[in-house]
Short mmCIF file of C-alpha atoms in Angstrom, two decimals:
data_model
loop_
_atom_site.label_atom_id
_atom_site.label_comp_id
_atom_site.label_asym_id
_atom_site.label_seq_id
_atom_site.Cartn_x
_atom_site.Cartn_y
_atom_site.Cartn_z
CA UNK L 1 113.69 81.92 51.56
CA UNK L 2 114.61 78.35 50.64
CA UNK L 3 117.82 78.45 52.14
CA UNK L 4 116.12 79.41 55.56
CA UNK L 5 113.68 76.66 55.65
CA UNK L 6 115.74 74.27 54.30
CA UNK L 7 115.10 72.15 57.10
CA UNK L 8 112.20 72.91 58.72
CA UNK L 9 111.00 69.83 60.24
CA UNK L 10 111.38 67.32 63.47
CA UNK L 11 110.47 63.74 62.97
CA UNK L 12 110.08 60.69 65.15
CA UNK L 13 109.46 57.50 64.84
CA UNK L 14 106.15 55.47 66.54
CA UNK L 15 104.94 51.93 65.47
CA UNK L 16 105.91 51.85 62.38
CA UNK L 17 105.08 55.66 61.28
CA UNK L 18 106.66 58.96 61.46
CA UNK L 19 105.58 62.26 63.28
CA UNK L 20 106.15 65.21 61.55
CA UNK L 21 106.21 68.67 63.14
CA UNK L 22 107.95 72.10 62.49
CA UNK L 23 110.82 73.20 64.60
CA UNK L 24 111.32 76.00 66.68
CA UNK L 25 113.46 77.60 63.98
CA UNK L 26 110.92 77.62 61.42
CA UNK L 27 107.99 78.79 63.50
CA UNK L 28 110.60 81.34 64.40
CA UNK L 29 110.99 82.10 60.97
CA UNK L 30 107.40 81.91 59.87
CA UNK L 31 106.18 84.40 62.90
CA UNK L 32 102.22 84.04 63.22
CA UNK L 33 100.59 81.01 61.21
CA UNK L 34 97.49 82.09 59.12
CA UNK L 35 96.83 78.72 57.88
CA UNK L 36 98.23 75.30 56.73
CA UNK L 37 96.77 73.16 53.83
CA UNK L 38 98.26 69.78 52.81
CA UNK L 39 97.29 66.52 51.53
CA UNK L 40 94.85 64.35 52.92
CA UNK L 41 94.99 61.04 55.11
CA UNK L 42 95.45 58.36 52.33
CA UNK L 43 97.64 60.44 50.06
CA UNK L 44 100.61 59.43 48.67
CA UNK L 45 103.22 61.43 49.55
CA UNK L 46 106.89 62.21 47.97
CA UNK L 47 109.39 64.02 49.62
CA UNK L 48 110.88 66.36 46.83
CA UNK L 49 106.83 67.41 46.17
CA UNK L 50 106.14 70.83 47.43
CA UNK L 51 102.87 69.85 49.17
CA UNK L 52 101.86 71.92 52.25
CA UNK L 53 100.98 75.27 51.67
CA UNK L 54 101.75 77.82 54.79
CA UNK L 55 99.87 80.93 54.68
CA UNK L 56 101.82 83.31 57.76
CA UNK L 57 101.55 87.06 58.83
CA UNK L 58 105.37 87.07 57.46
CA UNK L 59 105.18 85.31 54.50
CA UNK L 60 103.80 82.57 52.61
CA UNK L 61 105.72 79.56 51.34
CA UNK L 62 105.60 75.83 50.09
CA UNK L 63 107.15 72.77 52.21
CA UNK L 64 108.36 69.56 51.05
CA UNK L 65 107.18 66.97 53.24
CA UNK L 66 110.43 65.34 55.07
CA UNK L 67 109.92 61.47 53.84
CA UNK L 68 108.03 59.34 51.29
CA UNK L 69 104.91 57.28 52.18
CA UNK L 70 100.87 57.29 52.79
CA UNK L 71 99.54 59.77 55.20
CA UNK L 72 97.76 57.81 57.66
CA UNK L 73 97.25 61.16 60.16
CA UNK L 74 96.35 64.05 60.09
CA UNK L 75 96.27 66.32 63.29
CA UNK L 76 92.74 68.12 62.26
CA UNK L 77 92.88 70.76 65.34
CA UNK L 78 96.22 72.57 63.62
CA UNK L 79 95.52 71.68 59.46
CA UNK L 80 92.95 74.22 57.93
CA UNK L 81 91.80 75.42 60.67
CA UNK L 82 92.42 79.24 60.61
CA UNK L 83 94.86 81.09 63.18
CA UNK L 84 96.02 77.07 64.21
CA UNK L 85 98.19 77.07 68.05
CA UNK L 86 101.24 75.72 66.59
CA UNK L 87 104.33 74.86 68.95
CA UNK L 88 107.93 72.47 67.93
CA UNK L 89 105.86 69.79 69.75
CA UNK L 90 102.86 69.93 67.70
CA UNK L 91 102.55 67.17 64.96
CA UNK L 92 101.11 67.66 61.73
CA UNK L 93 101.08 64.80 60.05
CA UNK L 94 101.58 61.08 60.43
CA UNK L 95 103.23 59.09 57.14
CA UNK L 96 103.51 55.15 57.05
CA UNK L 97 107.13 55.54 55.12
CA UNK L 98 107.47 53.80 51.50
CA UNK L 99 109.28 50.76 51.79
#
């Protein structure tokens, strides 16, 4: 399972802050999404912490978030909301990276 989501996400940069979203391969991977639960906006963030919690009609699995930083986003019409329309161009989460 690791080794199949070892990368799962697409970044980009904007003013200072990264986008993060989940590629085509992993929503591949992860078939239908139940539900997604992460951190907050204000958290502090570290990228080898298994923080966002995917619940999926295939399986069920911990992410690591792809960088360091505060989360200073949060797209609210995908995160805990339950059956969420998730495509590789939908972000999650914004992150102000540590410096």
């Amino acid at each position: 399972m690791t080794r199949k989501l070892a990368h799962p996400w697409w970044q980009r940069e904007r003013d200072q802050v990264v986008e993060i979203g989940l590629t085509p391969e992993t929503l591949d991977y992860i078939k239908k999404i139940n539900f997604i639960d992460g951190p907050l906006v204000g958290a502090q963030v570290q990228s080898t912490w298994p923080c966002l919690q995917v619940e999926a009609s295939s399986t069920n699995t911990d992410l690591t978030l792809p960088i360091s930083g505060t989360i200073v986003a949060k797209n609210e019409q995908v995160l805990n909301q339950w059956q969420p329309k998730i495509t590789h161009q939908t972000w999650l989460y914004q992150i102000k990276p540590q410096v």
